[in-house]
CSV table of C-alpha atoms in Angstrom, one decimal:
chain,number,residue,atom,x,y,z
A,262,MET,CA,14.6,-8.1,10.9
A,263,LEU,CA,14.7,-5.5,8.1
A,264,LEU,CA,13.0,-5.9,4.8
A,265,GLN,CA,11.9,-9.5,4.8
A,266,LEU,CA,9.1,-8.8,2.3
A,267,LYS,CA,9.8,-9.5,-1.3
A,268,ASN,CA,6.7,-9.1,-3.4
A,269,VAL,CA,5.5,-5.5,-3.2
A,270,TYR,CA,2.3,-4.5,-5.1
A,271,LEU,CA,1.5,-0.8,-5.9
A,272,ALA,CA,-1.7,0.6,-7.5
A,273,ASP,CA,-1.2,4.1,-8.6
A,274,ASP,CA,-2.2,5.9,-11.9
A,275,ASP,CA,0.4,8.8,-11.5
A,276,ILE,CA,3.5,7.9,-13.4
A,277,ASP,CA,5.7,10.3,-11.5
A,278,ASP,CA,4.6,8.8,-8.2
A,279,VAL,CA,5.1,5.3,-9.4
A,280,GLU,CA,8.7,6.2,-10.5
A,281,PHE,CA,9.4,8.0,-7.1
A,282,PHE,CA,8.1,4.9,-5.2
A,283,LYS,CA,10.1,2.6,-7.5
A,284,GLU,CA,13.3,4.4,-6.9
A,285,ALA,CA,12.8,4.6,-3.2
A,286,LEU,CA,12.1,0.8,-3.1
A,287,LYS,CA,15.1,0.0,-5.2
A,288,THR,CA,17.4,2.0,-3.0
A,289,ILE,CA,16.2,0.5,0.3
A,290,ALA,CA,15.3,-3.0,-0.8
A,291,PRO,CA,16.8,-4.0,-4.1
A,292,HIS,CA,15.7,-7.7,-3.5
A,293,CYS,CA,12.1,-6.7,-3.7
A,294,SER,CA,10.0,-7.1,-6.9
A,295,LEU,CA,7.4,-4.4,-7.7
A,296,THR,CA,4.2,-5.2,-9.4
A,297,VAL,CA,2.4,-2.0,-10.6
A,298,ALA,CA,-1.3,-1.5,-11.4
A,299,ALA,CA,-2.6,1.6,-13.0
A,300,ASN,CA,-6.0,1.5,-11.1
A,301,GLY,CA,-7.9,-0.5,-8.6
A,302,LYS,CA,-9.6,-2.8,-11.1
A,303,GLU,CA,-6.2,-3.8,-12.6
A,304,LEU,CA,-4.9,-4.5,-9.1
A,305,VAL,CA,-7.9,-6.7,-8.2
A,306,LYS,CA,-7.5,-8.6,-11.5
A,307,THR,CA,-3.7,-9.1,-10.9
A,308,LEU,CA,-4.3,-10.3,-7.4
A,309,LYS,CA,-6.9,-12.8,-8.7
A,310,THR,CA,-4.6,-14.1,-11.5
A,311,ASP,CA,-1.0,-13.6,-10.4
A,312,GLY,CA,0.6,-16.8,-9.0
A,313,GLU,CA,3.0,-14.8,-6.8
A,314,PRO,CA,1.2,-13.6,-3.7
A,315,PRO,CA,1.8,-10.1,-2.4
A,316,ASP,CA,3.8,-9.5,0.8
A,317,ILE,CA,2.6,-6.0,1.1
A,318,ILE,CA,0.1,-3.9,-1.0
A,319,PHE,CA,0.1,-0.1,-1.5
A,320,ILE,CA,-3.0,1.5,-3.0
A,321,ASP,CA,-3.5,5.2,-4.0
A,322,ILE,CA,-7.0,6.5,-3.4
A,323,ASN,CA,-7.6,8.7,-6.4
A,324,MET,CA,-7.5,6.6,-9.5
A,325,PRO,CA,-9.7,6.1,-12.6
A,326,VAL,CA,-11.9,3.1,-13.3
A,327,MET,CA,-11.9,1.8,-9.6
A,328,ASN,CA,-10.5,4.0,-6.9
A,329,GLY,CA,-8.4,2.8,-4.0
A,330,LEU,CA,-11.1,2.5,-1.5
A,331,GLU,CA,-13.3,0.5,-3.8
A,332,ALA,CA,-10.3,-1.7,-4.5
A,333,LEU,CA,-9.5,-2.1,-0.8
A,334,LYS,CA,-13.1,-3.1,-0.2
A,335,ALA,CA,-13.0,-5.7,-3.0
A,336,ILE,CA,-9.6,-7.0,-1.9
A,337,LYS,CA,-10.8,-7.6,1.7
A,338,GLU,CA,-14.2,-9.0,0.8
A,339,ASN,CA,-12.6,-11.6,-1.5
A,340,ASN,CA,-9.5,-12.3,0.7
A,341,LEU,CA,-7.2,-11.3,-2.3
A,342,ASP,CA,-4.6,-9.8,0.1
A,343,LYS,CA,-3.7,-13.4,1.3
A,344,ALA,CA,-3.3,-11.8,4.7
A,345,ALA,CA,-0.7,-9.3,3.4
A,346,PRO,CA,-0.8,-5.9,4.9
A,347,VAL,CA,-2.7,-3.3,2.7
A,348,ILE,CA,-1.5,0.3,3.0
A,349,ILE,CA,-3.4,3.2,1.6
A,350,TYR,CA,-0.9,5.5,-0.1
A,351,SER,CA,-2.3,8.9,-0.9
A,352,THR,CA,-1.7,12.6,-1.2
A,353,SER,CA,-5.0,13.1,0.6
A,354,ASN,CA,-4.9,13.8,4.3
A,355,ASN,CA,-8.7,14.0,4.5
A,356,GLU,CA,-9.9,12.7,7.9
A,357,GLU,CA,-13.0,11.1,6.3
A,358,MET,CA,-10.9,9.3,3.7
A,359,ILE,CA,-8.6,8.1,6.5
A,360,ARG,CA,-11.6,6.8,8.6
A,361,LEU,CA,-13.0,5.0,5.5
A,362,ALA,CA,-9.6,3.4,4.7
A,363,LYS,CA,-9.4,2.2,8.4
A,364,ASP,CA,-13.0,1.0,8.3
A,365,TYR,CA,-12.5,-0.9,5.1
A,366,GLY,CA,-9.4,-2.8,6.6
A,367,ALA,CA,-6.3,-1.0,5.5
A,368,ASN,CA,-3.4,-1.7,8.0
A,369,PHE,CA,-2.0,1.9,7.7
A,370,TYR,CA,-2.6,5.1,5.9
A,371,VAL,CA,0.4,6.7,4.4
A,372,VAL,CA,0.4,10.3,3.2
A,373,LYS,CA,2.7,10.6,0.1
A,374,PRO,CA,5.6,12.7,1.0
A,375,ALA,CA,7.3,15.1,-1.4
A,376,ASP,CA,10.8,14.4,0.1
A,377,PHE,CA,12.6,11.2,-1.2
A,378,ASN,CA,14.3,10.5,2.1
A,379,VAL,CA,11.0,10.7,3.9
A,380,LEU,CA,9.5,8.3,1.4
A,381,LYS,CA,12.3,5.8,1.9
A,382,ASP,CA,11.9,6.0,5.6
A,383,LYS,CA,8.2,5.3,5.4
A,384,ILE,CA,8.6,2.4,3.0
A,385,SER,CA,11.5,1.0,5.1
A,386,ARG,CA,9.4,1.2,8.3
A,387,LEU,CA,6.5,-0.6,6.6
A,388,LEU,CA,8.7,-3.3,5.1
A,389,SER,CA,10.5,-4.0,8.4
A,390,TYR,CA,7.3,-3.9,10.5
A,391,ASN,CA,6.5,-7.1,12.4
A,392,TRP,CA,3.1,-7.8,10.8
A,393,SER,CA,2.5,-10.9,12.8
A,394,GLU,CA,2.1,-8.8,15.9
A,395,TRP,CA,0.2,-5.9,14.2
A,396,GLN,CA,-2.9,-4.6,15.9
A,397,MET,CA,-5.2,-1.8,14.6
A,398,SER,CA,-4.7,1.3,16.6
A,399,GLU,CA,-7.9,2.9,17.9
A,400,VAL,CA,-6.1,6.3,17.8
A,401,LEU,CA,-6.5,7.7,14.3
A,402,LYS,CA,-3.2,9.7,14.3
A,403,GLU,CA,-1.3,6.5,15.2
A,404,TYR,CA,-2.8,4.9,12.1
A,405,VAL,CA,-1.4,7.5,9.7
A,406,LEU,CA,2.3,7.6,8.7
């Protein structure tokens, strides 16, 4: 079933990227609420204190204060994801970063597209994914959207 998830969290310090994501999400899933954090530390704090658990979490890598990989590690070590899928969402297509994200427990690695329709498609695919049947792919290219 399409788009059952309601509480979407996004950690990204780039205002333009946040707006781009927000517009795409609003277009494909107007019922979803979006909680935005400007860096990893803010995301971790929000996950610790916010009463509404996330259904899915998107984290940029390159952020000040606490980067996305550090945030991912803290989230997984402290079970702050509440079993929600965690997606690394970055402009970087660096294979080492992708491997680290996978090793730290991200469910997928999404390269930020410049095209709005491509972004909508990627978000839609992730929101409609059957996460209860998700298994980590051993093939790195299948891990990247």
